[in-house]
Amino acid sequence: MTDATPRSFPAPGDHDALELGTQLTPRFDAAGLVTAVVTDVVSGEVLMLAHMNAEALARTIETGIATYWSRSRRSLWVKGETSGNRQHVAELRVDCDQDAVWLKVRVEGHGASCHRGYRSCFYRAVPVGGPADAPLAFVEADPAFDPADVYGSACGHTHS
Amino acid sequence: MTDATPRSFPAPGDHDALELGTQLTPRFDAAGLVTAVVTDVVSGEVLMLAHMNAEALARTIETGIATYWSRSRRSLWVKGETSGNRQHVAELRVDCDQDAVWLKVRVEGHGASCHRGYRSCFYRAVPVGGPADAPLAFVEADPAFDPADVYGSACGHTHS
């Protein structure tokens, strides 16, 4: 984290250049962020959503270690630097209009990506085909680690 | 789309209720939206990211047909109503802090979810482990349909 030069990417071109070209020209939002969806490269499970600014995206590409922008802490965030659950990027993709990226990762340590200790942040299912107020069902029975052990409190960094 | 009563969900409770409870209390952002990540229930491939307001989320839960909020058109959007590529929701999950949902879907029609005719919006890979300006590589060689045939122009609705 000692780099002094803020990283940037070329500005997006027209619609066709953006969507059918081969140059990475991310469309960062008003806060300077793109959305990152993170899946497990083996199971295909969606582990989490997070955000990246230009610096986080450039570092992720160059190092192959998932690096995000923490909106709550307003700082770069090498995922897993506290918990040991670093994410190695096996594949990185960008979507049609370049405002989102998809990371397929291999998770170190406990193999968990949620600050609650679960493998995936999406550990509860919403029943489909009935009323919208039906109770959620837990699909991961037990956390892979105890957040109190890892973070020294009941709550680690959220993914936002 | 004839329902007159706008749908709503209970307000989020405290941290533990939000993250460890069994009540769906989505944290809609300032624009009234949550993020939806959509994967193919068979291949596990991430197909697209989109957004839902309360009405879109309630309809998706009740009908099992993926319904989003189009930020560009400012209207409810039953995905695939033009192209025929409707998305049947096999499973729906909510993330830890309830500002995102994950839909596992089965896609009708051409089996494509991108307005450019590709199966996935994430049809280009960013090479990892080298410079951040390396060219993108197409991972889907050919679109599953021709957008000009389906939408009558080169460009359908984007997923945003």
PDB file of C-alpha atoms in Angstrom, chain A residues 3-160:
ATOM      1  CA  ASP A   3       2.224   3.276  -4.145  1.00  0.00           C
ATOM      2  CA  ALA A   4       1.921   7.032  -4.430  1.00  0.00           C
ATOM      3  CA  THR A   5       0.501   7.316  -7.947  1.00  0.00           C
ATOM      4  CA  PRO A   6      -3.259   6.884  -8.077  1.00  0.00           C
ATOM      5  CA  ARG A   7      -4.166   4.374 -10.744  1.00  0.00           C
ATOM      6  CA  SER A   8      -6.565   5.192 -13.552  1.00  0.00           C
ATOM      7  CA  PHE A   9      -8.046   3.527 -16.618  1.00  0.00           C
ATOM      8  CA  PRO A  10      -8.810   4.979 -20.071  1.00  0.00           C
ATOM      9  CA  ALA A  11     -12.162   6.760 -20.340  1.00  0.00           C
ATOM     10  CA  PRO A  12     -15.031   4.706 -21.805  1.00  0.00           C
ATOM     11  CA  GLY A  13     -15.577   5.131 -25.554  1.00  0.00           C
ATOM     12  CA  ASP A  14     -18.889   4.931 -27.416  1.00  0.00           C
ATOM     13  CA  HIS A  15     -21.454   2.176 -26.880  1.00  0.00           C
ATOM     14  CA  ASP A  16     -19.864  -0.286 -29.292  1.00  0.00           C
ATOM     15  CA  ALA A  17     -16.324   0.327 -28.042  1.00  0.00           C
ATOM     16  CA  LEU A  18     -17.515  -0.163 -24.476  1.00  0.00           C
ATOM     17  CA  GLU A  19     -19.512  -3.307 -25.119  1.00  0.00           C
ATOM     18  CA  LEU A  20     -17.736  -4.999 -28.002  1.00  0.00           C
ATOM     19  CA  GLY A  21     -14.168  -3.698 -27.695  1.00  0.00           C
ATOM     20  CA  THR A  22     -11.151  -5.302 -26.063  1.00  0.00           C
ATOM     21  CA  GLN A  23     -10.012  -2.349 -23.963  1.00  0.00           C
ATOM     22  CA  LEU A  24     -10.820  -2.272 -20.249  1.00  0.00           C
ATOM     23  CA  THR A  25     -12.484   1.110 -19.698  1.00  0.00           C
ATOM     24  CA  PRO A  26     -14.482   0.699 -16.461  1.00  0.00           C
ATOM     25  CA  ARG A  27     -17.515   2.891 -15.909  1.00  0.00           C
ATOM     26  CA  PHE A  28     -16.993   3.942 -12.304  1.00  0.00           C
ATOM     27  CA  ASP A  29     -20.092   5.399 -10.653  1.00  0.00           C
ATOM     28  CA  ALA A  30     -20.408   8.815  -8.990  1.00  0.00           C
ATOM     29  CA  ALA A  31     -18.508   7.438  -5.984  1.00  0.00           C
ATOM     30  CA  GLY A  32     -15.740   6.122  -8.243  1.00  0.00           C
ATOM     31  CA  LEU A  33     -16.728   2.467  -7.829  1.00  0.00           C
ATOM     32  CA  VAL A  34     -17.654  -0.590  -9.848  1.00  0.00           C
ATOM     33  CA  THR A  35     -19.519  -3.569  -8.360  1.00  0.00           C
ATOM     34  CA  ALA A  36     -17.661  -6.851  -7.946  1.00  0.00           C
ATOM     35  CA  VAL A  37     -19.464 -10.177  -7.742  1.00  0.00           C
ATOM     36  CA  VAL A  38     -17.327 -12.927  -6.269  1.00  0.00           C
ATOM     37  CA  THR A  39     -17.869 -16.648  -6.842  1.00  0.00           C
ATOM     38  CA  ASP A  40     -16.009 -19.759  -5.681  1.00  0.00           C
ATOM     39  CA  VAL A  41     -14.070 -21.103  -8.675  1.00  0.00           C
ATOM     40  CA  VAL A  42     -14.805 -24.719  -7.689  1.00  0.00           C
ATOM     41  CA  SER A  43     -18.379 -24.700  -6.360  1.00  0.00           C
ATOM     42  CA  GLY A  44     -19.648 -21.743  -8.412  1.00  0.00           C
ATOM     43  CA  GLU A  45     -21.335 -20.413  -5.270  1.00  0.00           C
ATOM     44  CA  VAL A  46     -21.756 -16.635  -5.063  1.00  0.00           C
ATOM     45  CA  LEU A  47     -19.648 -15.675  -2.049  1.00  0.00           C
ATOM     46  CA  MET A  48     -20.187 -11.913  -1.781  1.00  0.00           C
ATOM     47  CA  LEU A  49     -20.683  -8.605  -3.525  1.00  0.00           C
ATOM     48  CA  ALA A  50     -18.176  -5.816  -2.988  1.00  0.00           C
ATOM     49  CA  HIS A  51     -16.919  -2.639  -4.640  1.00  0.00           C
ATOM     50  CA  MET A  52     -13.679  -1.546  -6.285  1.00  0.00           C
ATOM     51  CA  ASN A  53     -12.240   1.821  -7.118  1.00  0.00           C
ATOM     52  CA  ALA A  54      -9.585   2.155  -9.848  1.00  0.00           C
ATOM     53  CA  GLU A  55      -6.750   1.410  -7.430  1.00  0.00           C
ATOM     54  CA  ALA A  56      -8.431  -1.727  -6.063  1.00  0.00           C
ATOM     55  CA  LEU A  57      -9.213  -2.982  -9.566  1.00  0.00           C
ATOM     56  CA  ALA A  58      -5.670  -2.326 -10.830  1.00  0.00           C
ATOM     57  CA  ARG A  59      -4.137  -4.095  -7.814  1.00  0.00           C
ATOM     58  CA  THR A  60      -6.483  -7.051  -8.198  1.00  0.00           C
ATOM     59  CA  ILE A  61      -5.497  -7.418 -11.847  1.00  0.00           C
ATOM     60  CA  GLU A  62      -1.771  -7.033 -11.207  1.00  0.00           C
ATOM     61  CA  THR A  63      -1.461  -9.167  -8.074  1.00  0.00           C
ATOM     62  CA  GLY A  64      -4.230 -11.729  -8.530  1.00  0.00           C
ATOM     63  CA  ILE A  65      -5.277 -11.130  -4.907  1.00  0.00           C
ATOM     64  CA  ALA A  66      -8.791  -9.667  -4.525  1.00  0.00           C
ATOM     65  CA  THR A  67      -8.598  -6.089  -3.309  1.00  0.00           C
ATOM     66  CA  TYR A  68     -11.704  -3.981  -2.722  1.00  0.00           C
ATOM     67  CA  TRP A  69     -12.683  -0.513  -1.626  1.00  0.00           C
ATOM     68  CA  SER A  70     -14.380  -0.516   1.765  1.00  0.00           C
ATOM     69  CA  ARG A  71     -17.152   2.045   1.642  1.00  0.00           C
ATOM     70  CA  SER A  72     -17.599   1.975   5.406  1.00  0.00           C
ATOM     71  CA  ARG A  73     -13.895   2.382   6.232  1.00  0.00           C
ATOM     72  CA  ARG A  74     -13.091   4.472   3.149  1.00  0.00           C
ATOM     73  CA  SER A  75      -9.906   2.554   2.470  1.00  0.00           C
ATOM     74  CA  LEU A  76      -8.411  -0.129   0.268  1.00  0.00           C
ATOM     75  CA  TRP A  77      -9.169  -3.553   1.616  1.00  0.00           C
ATOM     76  CA  VAL A  78      -7.204  -6.696   0.824  1.00  0.00           C
ATOM     77  CA  LYS A  79      -9.957  -9.172   1.586  1.00  0.00           C
ATOM     78  CA  GLY A  80      -8.847 -11.648   4.263  1.00  0.00           C
ATOM     79  CA  GLU A  81      -5.920  -9.668   5.615  1.00  0.00           C
ATOM     80  CA  THR A  82      -7.407  -9.964   9.136  1.00  0.00           C
ATOM     81  CA  SER A  83      -9.163 -13.333   8.912  1.00  0.00           C
ATOM     82  CA  GLY A  84      -6.572 -15.077   6.723  1.00  0.00           C
ATOM     83  CA  ASN A  85      -9.259 -15.840   4.157  1.00  0.00           C
ATOM     84  CA  ARG A  86      -7.510 -14.159   1.212  1.00  0.00           C
ATOM     85  CA  GLN A  87      -9.067 -14.598  -2.214  1.00  0.00           C
ATOM     86  CA  HIS A  88      -6.857 -15.726  -5.118  1.00  0.00           C
ATOM     87  CA  VAL A  89      -8.375 -14.662  -8.419  1.00  0.00           C
ATOM     88  CA  ALA A  90      -8.533 -17.581 -10.841  1.00  0.00           C
ATOM     89  CA  GLU A  91     -10.495 -15.610 -13.431  1.00  0.00           C
ATOM     90  CA  LEU A  92     -11.702 -12.042 -13.814  1.00  0.00           C
ATOM     91  CA  ARG A  93     -14.411 -10.874 -16.181  1.00  0.00           C
ATOM     92  CA  VAL A  94     -16.033  -7.553 -17.005  1.00  0.00           C
ATOM     93  CA  ASP A  95     -19.662  -7.088 -17.999  1.00  0.00           C
ATOM     94  CA  CYS A  96     -21.121  -5.625 -21.172  1.00  0.00           C
ATOM     95  CA  ASP A  97     -21.263  -1.982 -20.069  1.00  0.00           C
ATOM     96  CA  GLN A  98     -18.176  -2.276 -17.856  1.00  0.00           C
ATOM     97  CA  ASP A  99     -19.712  -1.172 -14.565  1.00  0.00           C
ATOM     98  CA  ALA A 100     -19.292  -4.580 -12.925  1.00  0.00           C
ATOM     99  CA  VAL A 101     -16.658  -7.295 -12.675  1.00  0.00           C
ATOM    100  CA  TRP A 102     -16.915 -10.975 -11.811  1.00  0.00           C
ATOM    101  CA  LEU A 103     -14.123 -12.647  -9.831  1.00  0.00           C
ATOM    102  CA  LYS A 104     -13.811 -16.431  -9.634  1.00  0.00           C
ATOM    103  CA  VAL A 105     -11.706 -17.017  -6.543  1.00  0.00           C
ATOM    104  CA  ARG A 106     -10.018 -19.669  -4.440  1.00  0.00           C
ATOM    105  CA  VAL A 107     -10.344 -18.735  -0.751  1.00  0.00           C
ATOM    106  CA  GLU A 108      -7.471 -19.364   1.699  1.00  0.00           C
ATOM    107  CA  GLY A 109      -7.760 -20.087   5.420  1.00  0.00           C
ATOM    108  CA  HIS A 110     -11.190 -21.091   6.670  1.00  0.00           C
ATOM    109  CA  GLY A 111     -12.553 -20.854   3.135  1.00  0.00           C
ATOM    110  CA  ALA A 112     -15.098 -18.309   4.342  1.00  0.00           C
ATOM    111  CA  SER A 113     -15.845 -14.930   2.800  1.00  0.00           C
ATOM    112  CA  CYS A 114     -18.549 -13.480   5.062  1.00  0.00           C
ATOM    113  CA  HIS A 115     -17.691 -11.401   8.119  1.00  0.00           C
ATOM    114  CA  ARG A 116     -20.273 -13.499   9.970  1.00  0.00           C
ATOM    115  CA  GLY A 117     -18.068 -16.564   9.468  1.00  0.00           C
ATOM    116  CA  TYR A 118     -20.156 -18.134   6.732  1.00  0.00           C
ATOM    117  CA  ARG A 119     -18.618 -19.413   3.509  1.00  0.00           C
ATOM    118  CA  SER A 120     -20.948 -17.177   1.504  1.00  0.00           C
ATOM    119  CA  CYS A 121     -22.703 -13.972   2.505  1.00  0.00           C
ATOM    120  CA  PHE A 122     -25.787 -15.497   0.898  1.00  0.00           C
ATOM    121  CA  TYR A 123     -26.465 -18.010   3.674  1.00  0.00           C
ATOM    122  CA  ARG A 124     -30.251 -17.494   3.793  1.00  0.00           C
ATOM    123  CA  ALA A 125     -32.844 -18.479   1.185  1.00  0.00           C
ATOM    124  CA  VAL A 126     -36.046 -16.604   0.429  1.00  0.00           C
ATOM    125  CA  PRO A 127     -38.869 -19.074  -0.349  1.00  0.00           C
ATOM    126  CA  VAL A 128     -40.160 -18.489  -3.900  1.00  0.00           C
ATOM    127  CA  GLY A 129     -43.709 -18.923  -5.195  1.00  0.00           C
ATOM    128  CA  GLY A 130     -45.540 -17.803  -2.062  1.00  0.00           C
ATOM    129  CA  PRO A 131     -46.084 -14.668   0.003  1.00  0.00           C
ATOM    130  CA  ALA A 132     -43.206 -12.169   0.161  1.00  0.00           C
ATOM    131  CA  ASP A 133     -43.155 -12.296   3.970  1.00  0.00           C
ATOM    132  CA  ALA A 134     -42.384 -15.997   4.421  1.00  0.00           C
ATOM    133  CA  PRO A 135     -39.494 -16.657   6.834  1.00  0.00           C
ATOM    134  CA  LEU A 136     -35.952 -16.981   5.489  1.00  0.00           C
ATOM    135  CA  ALA A 137     -34.316 -20.406   5.646  1.00  0.00           C
ATOM    136  CA  PHE A 138     -30.676 -20.853   6.620  1.00  0.00           C
ATOM    137  CA  VAL A 139     -28.821 -22.825   3.941  1.00  0.00           C
ATOM    138  CA  GLU A 140     -25.468 -22.816   5.742  1.00  0.00           C
ATOM    139  CA  ALA A 141     -26.075 -24.394   9.122  1.00  0.00           C
ATOM    140  CA  ASP A 142     -22.880 -23.338  10.890  1.00  0.00           C
ATOM    141  CA  PRO A 143     -20.301 -20.631  10.290  1.00  0.00           C
ATOM    142  CA  ALA A 144     -16.859 -21.830   9.134  1.00  0.00           C
ATOM    143  CA  PHE A 145     -15.249 -19.672  11.813  1.00  0.00           C
ATOM    144  CA  ASP A 146     -16.268 -17.726  14.893  1.00  0.00           C
ATOM    145  CA  PRO A 147     -16.090 -13.992  14.151  1.00  0.00           C
ATOM    146  CA  ALA A 148     -15.363 -13.287  17.833  1.00  0.00           C
ATOM    147  CA  ASP A 149     -12.187 -15.407  17.625  1.00  0.00           C
ATOM    148  CA  VAL A 150     -11.022 -13.874  14.373  1.00  0.00           C
ATOM    149  CA  TYR A 151     -11.953 -10.218  14.745  1.00  0.00           C
ATOM    150  CA  GLY A 152     -11.980  -9.945  18.535  1.00  0.00           C
ATOM    151  CA  SER A 153     -15.605  -8.846  18.393  1.00  0.00           C
ATOM    152  CA  ALA A 154     -18.853 -10.220  17.097  1.00  0.00           C
ATOM    153  CA  CYS A 155     -18.487  -8.369  13.833  1.00  0.00           C
ATOM    154  CA  GLY A 156     -15.711  -8.105  11.251  1.00  0.00           C
ATOM    155  CA  HIS A 157     -15.589  -5.811   8.288  1.00  0.00           C
ATOM    156  CA  THR A 158     -18.731  -6.024   6.277  1.00  0.00           C
ATOM    157  CA  HIS A 159     -18.308  -6.476   2.556  1.00  0.00           C
ATOM    158  CA  SER A 160     -19.727  -3.056   1.786  1.00  0.00           C
TER     159      SER A 160
END
